[in-house]
Short mmCIF file of C-alpha atoms and ligand atoms in Angstrom, two decimals:
data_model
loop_
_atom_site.label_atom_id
_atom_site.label_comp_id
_atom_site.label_asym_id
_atom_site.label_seq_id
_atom_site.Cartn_x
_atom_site.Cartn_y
_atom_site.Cartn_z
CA UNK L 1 -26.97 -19.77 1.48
CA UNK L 2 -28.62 -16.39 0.39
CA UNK L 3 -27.32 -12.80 1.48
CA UNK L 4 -30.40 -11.72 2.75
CA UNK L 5 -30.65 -14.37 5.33
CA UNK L 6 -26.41 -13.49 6.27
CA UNK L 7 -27.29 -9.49 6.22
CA UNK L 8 -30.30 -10.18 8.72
CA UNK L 9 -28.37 -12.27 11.08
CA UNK L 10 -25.75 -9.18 10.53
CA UNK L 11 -28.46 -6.97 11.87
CA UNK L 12 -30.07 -8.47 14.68
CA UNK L 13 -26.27 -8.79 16.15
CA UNK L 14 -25.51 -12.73 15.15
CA UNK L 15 -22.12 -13.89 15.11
CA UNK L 16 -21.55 -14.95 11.09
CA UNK L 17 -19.68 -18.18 10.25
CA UNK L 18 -16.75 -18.29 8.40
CA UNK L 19 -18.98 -20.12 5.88
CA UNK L 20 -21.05 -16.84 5.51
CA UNK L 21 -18.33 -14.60 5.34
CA UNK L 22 -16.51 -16.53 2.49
CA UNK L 23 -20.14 -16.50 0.46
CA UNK L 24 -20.60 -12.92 0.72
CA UNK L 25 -16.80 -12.20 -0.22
CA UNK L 26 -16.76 -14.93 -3.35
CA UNK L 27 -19.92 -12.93 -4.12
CA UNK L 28 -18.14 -9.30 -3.86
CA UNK L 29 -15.37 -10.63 -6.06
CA UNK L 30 -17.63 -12.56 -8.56
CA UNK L 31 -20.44 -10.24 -8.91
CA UNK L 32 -22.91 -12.88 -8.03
CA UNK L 33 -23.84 -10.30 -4.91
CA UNK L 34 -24.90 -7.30 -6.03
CA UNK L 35 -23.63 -3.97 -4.36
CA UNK L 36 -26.34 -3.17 -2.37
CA UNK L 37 -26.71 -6.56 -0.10
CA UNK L 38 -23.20 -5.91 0.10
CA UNK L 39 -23.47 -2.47 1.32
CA UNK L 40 -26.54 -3.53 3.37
CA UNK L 41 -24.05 -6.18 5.09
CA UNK L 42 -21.62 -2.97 5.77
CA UNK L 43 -23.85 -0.74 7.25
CA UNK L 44 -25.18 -3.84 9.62
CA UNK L 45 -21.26 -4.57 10.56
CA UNK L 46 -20.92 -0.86 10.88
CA UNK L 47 -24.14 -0.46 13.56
CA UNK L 48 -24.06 -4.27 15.57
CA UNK L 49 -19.83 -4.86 15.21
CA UNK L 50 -18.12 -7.79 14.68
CA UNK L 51 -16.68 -10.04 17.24
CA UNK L 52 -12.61 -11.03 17.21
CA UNK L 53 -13.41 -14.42 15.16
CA UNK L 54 -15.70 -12.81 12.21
CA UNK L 55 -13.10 -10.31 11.81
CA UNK L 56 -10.34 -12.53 11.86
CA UNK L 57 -12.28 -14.66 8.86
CA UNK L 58 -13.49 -11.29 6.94
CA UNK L 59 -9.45 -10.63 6.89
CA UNK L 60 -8.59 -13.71 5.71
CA UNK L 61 -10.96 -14.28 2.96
CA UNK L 62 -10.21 -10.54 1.65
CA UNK L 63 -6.47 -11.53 1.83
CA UNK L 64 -7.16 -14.68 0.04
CA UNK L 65 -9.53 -12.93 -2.72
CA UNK L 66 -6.63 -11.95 -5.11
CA UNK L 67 -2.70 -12.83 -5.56
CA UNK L 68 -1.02 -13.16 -2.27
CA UNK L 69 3.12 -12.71 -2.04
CA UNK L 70 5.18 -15.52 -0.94
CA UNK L 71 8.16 -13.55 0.49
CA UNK L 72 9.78 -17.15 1.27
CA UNK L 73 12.78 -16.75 -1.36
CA UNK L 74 14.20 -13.75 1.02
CA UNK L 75 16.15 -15.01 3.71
CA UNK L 76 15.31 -13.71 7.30
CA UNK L 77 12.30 -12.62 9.05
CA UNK L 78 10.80 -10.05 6.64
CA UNK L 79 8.77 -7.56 8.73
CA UNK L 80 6.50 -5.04 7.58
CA UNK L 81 5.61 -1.90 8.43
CA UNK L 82 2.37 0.03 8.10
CA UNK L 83 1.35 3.55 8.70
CA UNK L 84 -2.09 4.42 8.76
CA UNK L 85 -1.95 7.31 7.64
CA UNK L 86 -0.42 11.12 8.00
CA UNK L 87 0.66 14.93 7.06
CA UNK L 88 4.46 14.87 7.04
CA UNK L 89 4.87 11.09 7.50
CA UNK L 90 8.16 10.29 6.20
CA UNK L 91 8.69 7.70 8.40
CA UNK L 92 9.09 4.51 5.77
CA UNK L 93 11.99 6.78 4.03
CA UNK L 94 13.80 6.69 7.13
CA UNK L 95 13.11 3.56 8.85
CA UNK L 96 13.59 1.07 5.63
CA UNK L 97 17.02 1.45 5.21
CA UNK L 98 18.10 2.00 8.83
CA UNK L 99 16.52 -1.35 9.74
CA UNK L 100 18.03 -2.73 6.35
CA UNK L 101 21.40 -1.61 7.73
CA UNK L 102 20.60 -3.22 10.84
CA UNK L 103 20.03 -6.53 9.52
CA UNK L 104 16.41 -7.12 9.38
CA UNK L 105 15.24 -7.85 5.09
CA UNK L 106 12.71 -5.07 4.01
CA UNK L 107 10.62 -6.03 1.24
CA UNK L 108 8.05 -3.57 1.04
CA UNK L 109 4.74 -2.56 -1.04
CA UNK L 110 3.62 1.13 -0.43
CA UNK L 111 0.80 3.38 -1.61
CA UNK L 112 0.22 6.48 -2.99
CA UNK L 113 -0.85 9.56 -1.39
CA UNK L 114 -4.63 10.61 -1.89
CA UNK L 115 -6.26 13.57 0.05
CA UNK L 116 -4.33 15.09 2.73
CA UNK L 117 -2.30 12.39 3.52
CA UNK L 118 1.21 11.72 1.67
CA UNK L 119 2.09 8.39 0.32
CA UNK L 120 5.79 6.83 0.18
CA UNK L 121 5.59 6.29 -3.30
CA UNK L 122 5.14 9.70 -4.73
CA UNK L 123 7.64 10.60 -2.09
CA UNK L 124 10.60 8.25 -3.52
CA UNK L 125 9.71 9.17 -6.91
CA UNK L 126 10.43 12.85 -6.17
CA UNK L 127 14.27 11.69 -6.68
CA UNK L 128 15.56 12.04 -10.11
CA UNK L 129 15.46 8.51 -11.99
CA UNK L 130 14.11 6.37 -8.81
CA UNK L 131 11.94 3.76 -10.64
CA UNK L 132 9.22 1.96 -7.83
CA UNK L 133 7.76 -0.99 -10.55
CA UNK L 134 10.33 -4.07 -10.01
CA UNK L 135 9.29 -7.32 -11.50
CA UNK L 136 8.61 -9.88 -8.46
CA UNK L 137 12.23 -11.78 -9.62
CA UNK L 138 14.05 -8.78 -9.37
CA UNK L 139 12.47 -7.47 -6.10
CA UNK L 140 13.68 -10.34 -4.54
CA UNK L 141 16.65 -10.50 -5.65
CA UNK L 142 16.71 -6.66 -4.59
CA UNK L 143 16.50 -7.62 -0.87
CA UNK L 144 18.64 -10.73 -0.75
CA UNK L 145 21.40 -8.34 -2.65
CA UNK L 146 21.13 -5.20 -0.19
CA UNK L 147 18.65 -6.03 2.26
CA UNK L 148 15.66 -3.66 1.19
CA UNK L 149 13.09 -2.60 -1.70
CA UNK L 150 10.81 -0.24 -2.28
CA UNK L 151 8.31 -0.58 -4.74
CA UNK L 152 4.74 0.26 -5.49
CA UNK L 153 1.76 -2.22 -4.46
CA UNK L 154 1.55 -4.29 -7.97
CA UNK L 155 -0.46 -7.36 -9.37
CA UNK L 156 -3.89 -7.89 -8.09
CA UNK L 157 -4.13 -7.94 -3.84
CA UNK L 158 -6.73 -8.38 -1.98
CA UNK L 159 -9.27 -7.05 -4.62
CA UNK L 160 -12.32 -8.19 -2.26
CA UNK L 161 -11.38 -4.92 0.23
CA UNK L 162 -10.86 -3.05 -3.17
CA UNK L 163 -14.18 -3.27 -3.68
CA UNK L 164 -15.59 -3.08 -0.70
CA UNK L 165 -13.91 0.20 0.23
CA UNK L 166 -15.27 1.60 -2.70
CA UNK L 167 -18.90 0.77 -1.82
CA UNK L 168 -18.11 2.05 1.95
CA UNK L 169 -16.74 4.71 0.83
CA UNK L 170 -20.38 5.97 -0.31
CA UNK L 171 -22.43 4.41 1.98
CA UNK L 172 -21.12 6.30 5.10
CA UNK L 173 -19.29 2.76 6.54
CA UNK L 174 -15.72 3.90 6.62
CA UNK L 175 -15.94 4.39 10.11
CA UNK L 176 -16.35 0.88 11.66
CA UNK L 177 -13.28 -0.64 13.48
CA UNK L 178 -13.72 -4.29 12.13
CA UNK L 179 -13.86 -3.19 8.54
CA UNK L 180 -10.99 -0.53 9.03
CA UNK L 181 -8.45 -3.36 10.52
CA UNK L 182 -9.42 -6.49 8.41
CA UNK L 183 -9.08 -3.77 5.51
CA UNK L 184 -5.68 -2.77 6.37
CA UNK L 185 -4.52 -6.30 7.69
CA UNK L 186 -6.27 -8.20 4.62
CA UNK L 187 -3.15 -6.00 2.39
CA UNK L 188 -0.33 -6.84 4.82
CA UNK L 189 -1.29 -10.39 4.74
CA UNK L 190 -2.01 -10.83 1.78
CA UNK L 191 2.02 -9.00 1.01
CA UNK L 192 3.37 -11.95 2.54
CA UNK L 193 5.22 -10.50 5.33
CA UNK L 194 5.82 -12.90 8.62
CA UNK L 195 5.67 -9.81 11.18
CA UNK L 196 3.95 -6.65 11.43
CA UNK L 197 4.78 -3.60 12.68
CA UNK L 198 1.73 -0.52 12.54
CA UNK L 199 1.95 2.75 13.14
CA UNK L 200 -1.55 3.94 14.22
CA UNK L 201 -2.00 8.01 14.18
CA UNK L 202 -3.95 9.26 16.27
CA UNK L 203 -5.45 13.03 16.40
CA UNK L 204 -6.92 15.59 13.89
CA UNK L 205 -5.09 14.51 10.80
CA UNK L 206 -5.73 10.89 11.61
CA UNK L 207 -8.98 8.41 11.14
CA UNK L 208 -9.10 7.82 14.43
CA UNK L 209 -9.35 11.59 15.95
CA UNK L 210 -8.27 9.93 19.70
CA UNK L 211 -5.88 7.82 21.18
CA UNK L 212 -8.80 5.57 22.96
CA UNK L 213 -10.30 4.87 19.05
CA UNK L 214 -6.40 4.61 17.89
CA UNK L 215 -6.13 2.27 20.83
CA UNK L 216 -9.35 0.35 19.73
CA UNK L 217 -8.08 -0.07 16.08
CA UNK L 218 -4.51 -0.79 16.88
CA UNK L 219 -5.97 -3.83 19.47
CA UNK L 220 -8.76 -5.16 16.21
CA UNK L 221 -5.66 -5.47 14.05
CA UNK L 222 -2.83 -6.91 16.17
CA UNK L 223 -5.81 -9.38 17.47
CA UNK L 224 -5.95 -10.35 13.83
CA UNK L 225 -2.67 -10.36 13.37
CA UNK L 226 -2.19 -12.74 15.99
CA UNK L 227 -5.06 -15.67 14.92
CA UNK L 228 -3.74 -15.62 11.77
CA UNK L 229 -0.07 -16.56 12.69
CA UNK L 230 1.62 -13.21 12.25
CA UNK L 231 3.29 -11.50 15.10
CA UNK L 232 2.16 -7.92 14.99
CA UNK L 233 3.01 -4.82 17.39
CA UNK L 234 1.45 -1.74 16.97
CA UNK L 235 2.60 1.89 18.32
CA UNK L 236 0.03 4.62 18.84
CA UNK L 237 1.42 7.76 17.76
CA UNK L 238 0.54 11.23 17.24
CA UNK L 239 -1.14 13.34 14.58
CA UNK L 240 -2.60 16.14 16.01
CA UNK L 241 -0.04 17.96 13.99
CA UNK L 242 2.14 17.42 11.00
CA UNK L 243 4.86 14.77 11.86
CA UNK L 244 8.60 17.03 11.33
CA UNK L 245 8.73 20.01 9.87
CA UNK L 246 8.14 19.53 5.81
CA UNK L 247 5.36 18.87 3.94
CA UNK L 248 5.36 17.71 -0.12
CA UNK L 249 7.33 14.75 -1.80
CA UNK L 250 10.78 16.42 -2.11
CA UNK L 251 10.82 18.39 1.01
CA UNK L 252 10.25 15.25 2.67
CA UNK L 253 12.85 13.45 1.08
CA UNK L 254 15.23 15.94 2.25
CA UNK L 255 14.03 16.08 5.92
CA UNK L 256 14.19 12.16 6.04
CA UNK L 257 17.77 12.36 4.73
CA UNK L 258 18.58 14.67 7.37
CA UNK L 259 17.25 12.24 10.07
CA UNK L 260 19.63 9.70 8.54
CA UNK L 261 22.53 12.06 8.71
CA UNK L 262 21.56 12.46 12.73
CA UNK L 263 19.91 15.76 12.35
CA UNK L 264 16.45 16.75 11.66
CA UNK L 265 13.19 16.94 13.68
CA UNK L 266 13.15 15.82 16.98
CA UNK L 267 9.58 14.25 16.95
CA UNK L 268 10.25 12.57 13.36
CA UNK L 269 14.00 10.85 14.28
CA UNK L 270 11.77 10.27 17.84
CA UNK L 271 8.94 8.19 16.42
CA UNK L 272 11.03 6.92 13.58
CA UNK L 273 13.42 5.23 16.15
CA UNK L 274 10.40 3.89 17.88
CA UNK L 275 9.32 2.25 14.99
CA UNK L 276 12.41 1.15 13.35
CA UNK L 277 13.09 -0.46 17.41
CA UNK L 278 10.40 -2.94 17.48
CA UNK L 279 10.79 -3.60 14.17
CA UNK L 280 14.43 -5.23 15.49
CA UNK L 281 12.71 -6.75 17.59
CA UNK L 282 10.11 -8.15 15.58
CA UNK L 283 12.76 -9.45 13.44
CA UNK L 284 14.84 -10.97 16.06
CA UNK L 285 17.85 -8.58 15.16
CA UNK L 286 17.42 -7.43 19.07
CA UNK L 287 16.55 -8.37 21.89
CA UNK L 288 14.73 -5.97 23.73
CA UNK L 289 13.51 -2.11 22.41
CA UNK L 290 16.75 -0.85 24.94
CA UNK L 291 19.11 -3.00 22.55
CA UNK L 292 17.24 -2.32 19.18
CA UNK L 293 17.49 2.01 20.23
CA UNK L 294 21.52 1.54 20.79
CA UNK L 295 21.95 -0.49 17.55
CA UNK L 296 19.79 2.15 15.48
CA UNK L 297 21.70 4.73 16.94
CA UNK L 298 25.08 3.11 16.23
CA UNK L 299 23.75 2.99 12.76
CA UNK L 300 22.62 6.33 12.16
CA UNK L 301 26.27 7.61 13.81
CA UNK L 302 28.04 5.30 11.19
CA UNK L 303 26.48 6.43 8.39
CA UNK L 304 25.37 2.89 7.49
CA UNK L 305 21.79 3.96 7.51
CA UNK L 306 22.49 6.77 5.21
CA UNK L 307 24.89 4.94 3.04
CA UNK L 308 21.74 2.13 2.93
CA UNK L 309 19.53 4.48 1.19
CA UNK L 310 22.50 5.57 -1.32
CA UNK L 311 22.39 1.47 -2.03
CA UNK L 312 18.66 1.54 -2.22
CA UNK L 313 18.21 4.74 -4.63
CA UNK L 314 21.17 3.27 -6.86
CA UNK L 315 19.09 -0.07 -7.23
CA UNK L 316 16.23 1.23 -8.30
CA UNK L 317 17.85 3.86 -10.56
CA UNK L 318 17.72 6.67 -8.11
CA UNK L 319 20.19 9.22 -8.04
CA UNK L 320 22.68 7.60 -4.67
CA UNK L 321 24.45 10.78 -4.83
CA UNK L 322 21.14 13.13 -3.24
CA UNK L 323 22.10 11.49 0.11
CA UNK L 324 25.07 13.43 0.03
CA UNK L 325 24.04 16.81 -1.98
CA UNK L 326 20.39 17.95 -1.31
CA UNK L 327 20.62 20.38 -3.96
CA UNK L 328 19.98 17.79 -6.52
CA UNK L 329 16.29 17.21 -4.87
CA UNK L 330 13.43 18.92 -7.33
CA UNK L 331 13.08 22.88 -5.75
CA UNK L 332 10.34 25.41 -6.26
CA UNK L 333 11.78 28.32 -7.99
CA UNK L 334 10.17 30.46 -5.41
CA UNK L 335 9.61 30.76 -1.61
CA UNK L 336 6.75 32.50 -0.22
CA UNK L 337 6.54 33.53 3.71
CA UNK L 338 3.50 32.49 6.02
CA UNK L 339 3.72 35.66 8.59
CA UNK L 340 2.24 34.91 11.65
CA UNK L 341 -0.89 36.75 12.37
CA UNK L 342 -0.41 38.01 16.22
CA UNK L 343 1.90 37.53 19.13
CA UNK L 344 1.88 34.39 21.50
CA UNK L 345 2.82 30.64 21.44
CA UNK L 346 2.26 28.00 19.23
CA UNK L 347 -0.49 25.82 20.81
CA UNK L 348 -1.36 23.08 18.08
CA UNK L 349 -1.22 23.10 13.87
CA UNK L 350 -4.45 20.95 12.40
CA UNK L 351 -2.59 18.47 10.63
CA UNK L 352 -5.69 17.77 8.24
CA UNK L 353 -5.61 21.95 6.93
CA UNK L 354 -1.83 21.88 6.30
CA UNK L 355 -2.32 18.69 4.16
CA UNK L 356 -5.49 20.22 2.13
CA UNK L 357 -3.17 23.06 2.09
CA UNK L 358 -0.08 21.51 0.37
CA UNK L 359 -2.52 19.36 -1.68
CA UNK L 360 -3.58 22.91 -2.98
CA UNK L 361 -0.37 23.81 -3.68
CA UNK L 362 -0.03 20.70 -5.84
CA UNK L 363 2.07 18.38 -3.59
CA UNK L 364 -0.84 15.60 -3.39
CA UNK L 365 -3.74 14.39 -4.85
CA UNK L 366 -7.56 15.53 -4.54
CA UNK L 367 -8.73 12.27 -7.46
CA UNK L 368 -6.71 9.68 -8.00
CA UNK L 369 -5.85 11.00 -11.71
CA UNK L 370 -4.02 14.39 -10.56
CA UNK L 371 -0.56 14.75 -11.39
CA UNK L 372 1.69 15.79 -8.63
CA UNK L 373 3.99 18.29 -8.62
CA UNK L 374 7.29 16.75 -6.25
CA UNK L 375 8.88 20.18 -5.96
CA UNK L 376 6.17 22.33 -3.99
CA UNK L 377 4.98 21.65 -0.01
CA UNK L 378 5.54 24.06 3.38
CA UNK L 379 7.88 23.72 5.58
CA UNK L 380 6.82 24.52 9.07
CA UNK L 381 9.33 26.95 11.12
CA UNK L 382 7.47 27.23 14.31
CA UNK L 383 6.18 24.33 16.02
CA UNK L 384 3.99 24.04 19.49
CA UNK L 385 5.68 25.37 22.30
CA UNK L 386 7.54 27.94 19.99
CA UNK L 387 6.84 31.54 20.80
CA UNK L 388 6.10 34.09 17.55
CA UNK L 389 5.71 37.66 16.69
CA UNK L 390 2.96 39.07 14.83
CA UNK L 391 4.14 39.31 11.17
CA UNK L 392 7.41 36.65 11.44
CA UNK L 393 7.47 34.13 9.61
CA UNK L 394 5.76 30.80 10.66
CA UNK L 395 6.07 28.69 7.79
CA UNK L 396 7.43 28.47 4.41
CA UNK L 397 5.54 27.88 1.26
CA UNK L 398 7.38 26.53 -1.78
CA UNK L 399 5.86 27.24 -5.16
CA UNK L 400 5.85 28.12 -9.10
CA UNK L 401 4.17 30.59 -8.90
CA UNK L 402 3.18 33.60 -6.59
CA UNK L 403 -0.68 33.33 -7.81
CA UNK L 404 -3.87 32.63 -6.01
CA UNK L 405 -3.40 29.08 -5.06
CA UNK L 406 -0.58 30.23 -3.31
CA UNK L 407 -2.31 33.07 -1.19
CA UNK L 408 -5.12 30.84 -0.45
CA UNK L 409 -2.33 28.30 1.22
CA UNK L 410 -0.86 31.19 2.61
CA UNK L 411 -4.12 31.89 4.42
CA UNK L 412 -4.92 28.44 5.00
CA UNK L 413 -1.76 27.70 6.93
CA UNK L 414 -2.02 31.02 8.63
CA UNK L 415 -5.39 29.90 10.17
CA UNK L 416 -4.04 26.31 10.86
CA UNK L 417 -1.72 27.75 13.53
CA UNK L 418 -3.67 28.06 16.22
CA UNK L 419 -1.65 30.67 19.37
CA UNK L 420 -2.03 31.51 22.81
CA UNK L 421 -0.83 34.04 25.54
CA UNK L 422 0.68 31.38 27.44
CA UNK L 423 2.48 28.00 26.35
CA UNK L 424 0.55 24.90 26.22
CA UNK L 425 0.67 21.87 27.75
CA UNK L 426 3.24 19.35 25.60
CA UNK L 427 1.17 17.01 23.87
CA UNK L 428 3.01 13.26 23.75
CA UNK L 429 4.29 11.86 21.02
CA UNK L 430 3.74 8.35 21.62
CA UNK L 431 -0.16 7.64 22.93
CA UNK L 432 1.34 3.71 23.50
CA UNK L 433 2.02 0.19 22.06
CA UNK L 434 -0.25 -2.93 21.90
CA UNK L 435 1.57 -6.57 21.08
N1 URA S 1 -7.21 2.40 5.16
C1 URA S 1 -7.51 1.20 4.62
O1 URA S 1 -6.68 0.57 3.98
N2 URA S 1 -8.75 0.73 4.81
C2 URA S 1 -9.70 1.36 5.53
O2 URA S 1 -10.78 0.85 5.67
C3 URA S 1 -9.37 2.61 6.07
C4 URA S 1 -8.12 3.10 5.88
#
C-alpha cells in the first residue's frame, strides 16, 4: 500500500477501506508517513467527506492507536458525558455527582480549558487541596466506593488524533465533520465508557456556529457511536451566549454549587437536568426522560446531589466543607463594574468575546503553558430579555488588580452586550436530541 495511491482515491471522492485507513494511522503513529501525505489526506477528507463506514474505521483505529481504559472492574453501566465545548459550561460539576447520587457510576476523564472555552479540570482544581491525578487502582476503587471520579485525561489515549489535530490544526482542516466526530468519539472510546451522552453547543461560542451543523456533528458521532457498540444520545444545546451567569474556575464552582443547592441559573440547572436525564436513562437508572427529571429533582431537593460532591471533593482531597460555605472558594480581592453603555434590552452576549475576555483577565489559557489564575472571571448580571439603564451595571469583573487588562475586559464585555429598543425574540435553549 503507498499513501499517495490512499490520498488520491481520498481526492477523487473513493470510499477508503478499513485496510487504508489503518495504514495511514499506523503510519501517523509510527512516523513511517510523513506529515504532509498526512495532511494531504486531511485536506482531501476535509473537501470530498467521508461516508458513515470510513468514519466509523478512522474512529476506531485512532481509539485503538494508544492505551484504551477497561472500565469493566466498576460495577454498572458507566456512561460518559461529553461537552463539546463552551463559555460558562459548568455542566460536568453539576451533573457528575447528581447522576452519582442517582445511581448511575461516573468514571470520568476531563480536559483542560484552552482559548475561550473553560475546561472541568482547571475548574475542580480551583478548590483548595482537590487533587485530579488518581492512579487507575485507586480511580476505580473511587467509583465502586462513592459512585464517581473526577480526574484528568492520563496515560497515553488515542495519540493517533493527537497528532493529527495538531497537523489540522495548521493546515486549515479543523472544520470537517468526519474528522471533528471520529476525533471526539476516538477519546470517549478509547476511555472505556459503555454509553455516551454529548452535549453539542451550538452558536457563536461554539464550533459549530448553527444548530443545522450542530445537528450534522451530533448525527456523525452518535452514528459512530452506534457501529461501534456504544449507545450514544446527543442533545443540541445552546451557545450563542455564556451558559449561567459566571465565568472563571472559582466563580463557576460556586454557581454549580448553587444549582446543587436548587438555586442558580435557570438555563444552567435547565440544560444540566437535560443532560444529567438521559444520562439515567442511558444507564438504565430510569426509564423514560419524565422519570429520570422527577428522580434528579428528588435528588437535588434532598441534598443528596450536593452532599455527593462533599463525598467527591473529600476523596480527592478537596475541601467537602465549600459545598456548604462558599467563602472558602479562591476570591479576587477586588470587583470592578461593567456599566452598561445606553438604555434598552439585552438582545444576545457573544459567548466567544466574554471568554477571550476572562481569558484576558487570567481565568484561561491563550498556550497551553499559561498559568491560570482560579480566582478572577465576570459574572454576568443582565442576561437577554433583561432591560438596562445606561451606566448600571451589566456585569461584574473580578480581579487583582484595577490595571489595563482589566479596562480592556471592561470594554470588551461592554461591547459583547449587544441592546435593543425593544425585547428580542427568546432564543431556545435546547436546538434538539439525536439517539
Ligand atoms: N474537539 C476535538 O476533540 N477534536 C476536534 O477535532 C475538534 C474539537
Amino acid at each position: 500500500m503507498r499513501a499517495v495511491d490512499i490520498i488520491r482515491k481520498k481526492r477523487h471522492g473513493g470510499e477508503l477501506s478499513e485496510a487504508e485507513i489503518q495504514f495511514l494511522i499506523d503510519g501517523l503513529v509510527d512516523g513511517s508517513i510523513p506529515d504532509y501525505q498526512i495532511s494531504a489526506w486531511a485536506m482531501a477528507v476535509c473537501c470530498m467527506g467521508m461516508t458513515d463506514k470510513e468514519t466509523a474505521a478512522l474512529t476506531l483505529a485512532m481509539a485503538h492507536s494508544g492505551d484504551t481504559v477497561d472500565l469493566s472492574q466498576i460495577a454498572g453501566i458507566k456512561v460518559d458525558k461529553h461537552s463539546t465545548g463552551g463559555v460558562g459550561d459548568k455542566t460536568t460539576l453539576i451533573v457528575a455527582p447528581l447522576v452519582a447520587a442517582c445511581g448511575v457510576p461516573v468514571a470520568k476523564m476531563s480536559g483542560r480549558g484552552l482559548g475561550h472555552t473553560g475546561g472541568t479540570i482547571d475548574k475542580l482544581e480551583s478548590i483548595p487541596g482537590f487533587r485530579t491525578e488518581l492512579s487507575r487502582a485507586d480511580f476505580f476503587a473511587q467509583v465502586n466506593d462513592i459512585g464517581v471520579a473526577v480526574i484528568g485525561q492520563s496515560g497515553n489515549i488515542a495519540p493517533a488524533d493527537k497528532k493529527l489535530y495538531a497537523l489540522r490544526d495548521v493546515t486549515a482542516t479543523v472544520e470537517s465533520i468526519p474528522l471533528i466526530a471520529s476525533s471526539v468519539m476516538s477519546k470517549k472510546i478509547a476511555a472505556g465508557a459503555d454509553a455516551i451522552l454529548l452535549d453539542v453547543k451550538a452558536g457563536d461560542g461554539a464550533f459549530m456556529k448553527t444548530p443545522e451543523d450542530a445537528a450534522r456533528l451530533a448525527e456523525a458521532m452518535v452514528s459512530i457511536g452506534n457501529q461501534v457498540g456504544r449507545r450514544t444520545v446527543a442533545v443540541i444545546s445552546d451557545m450563542d451566549q455564556p451558559l449561567g451567569r459566571t465565568i472563571g474556575n472559582a466563580l463557576e464552582v460556586r454557581e454549580a454549587i448553587e444549582v446543587l443547592r436548587g438555586d442558580g441559573p435557570d438555563d444552567l440547572r435547565e440544560v444540566s437536568l437535560v443532560l444529567a436525564g438521559h444520562m439515567l436513562v442511558l444507564g438504565g437508572i430510569a426509564p423514560d426522560i419524565t422519570a429520570a427529571r422527577s428522580r434528579l429533582e428528588a435528588a437535588i431537593a434532598s441534598g443528596e446531589a450536593l452532599r455527593k460532591l462533599a463525598d467527591l471533593l473529600a476523596a480527592q482531597g478537596g475541601d467537602p466543607a465549600v459545598t456548604e460555605d462558599l467563602s472558602l472558594l479562591p476570591q479576587a480581592p477586588i470587583r470592578l463594574p461593567v456599566p452598561a453603555p445606553a438604555d434598552g434590552y439585552v438582545l444576545g452576549i457573544e459567548a466567544e468575546a466574554i471568554g477571550l475576555a476572562a481569558m484576558t483577565l487570567g481565568a484561561g489559557r491563550a498556550t497551553k503553558d499559561d498559568q491560570i489564575d482560579y480566582a478572577v472571571g465576570i459574572e454576568l448580571s443582565a442576561k437577554p430579555g433583561d432591560r438596562v439603564r445606561k451606566g448600571d451595571p451589566i456585569a461584574t469583573l473580578y480581579v487583582q488588580s484595577d490595571d489595563d487588562r482589566a479596562a480592556s475586559a471592561i470594554e470588551s464585555v461592554r461591547s459583547a452586550y449587544r441592546l435593543g429598543a425593544e425585547r428580542g425574540p427568546d432564543r431556545p435553549l435546547l436546538h434538539g436530541i439525536v439517539q
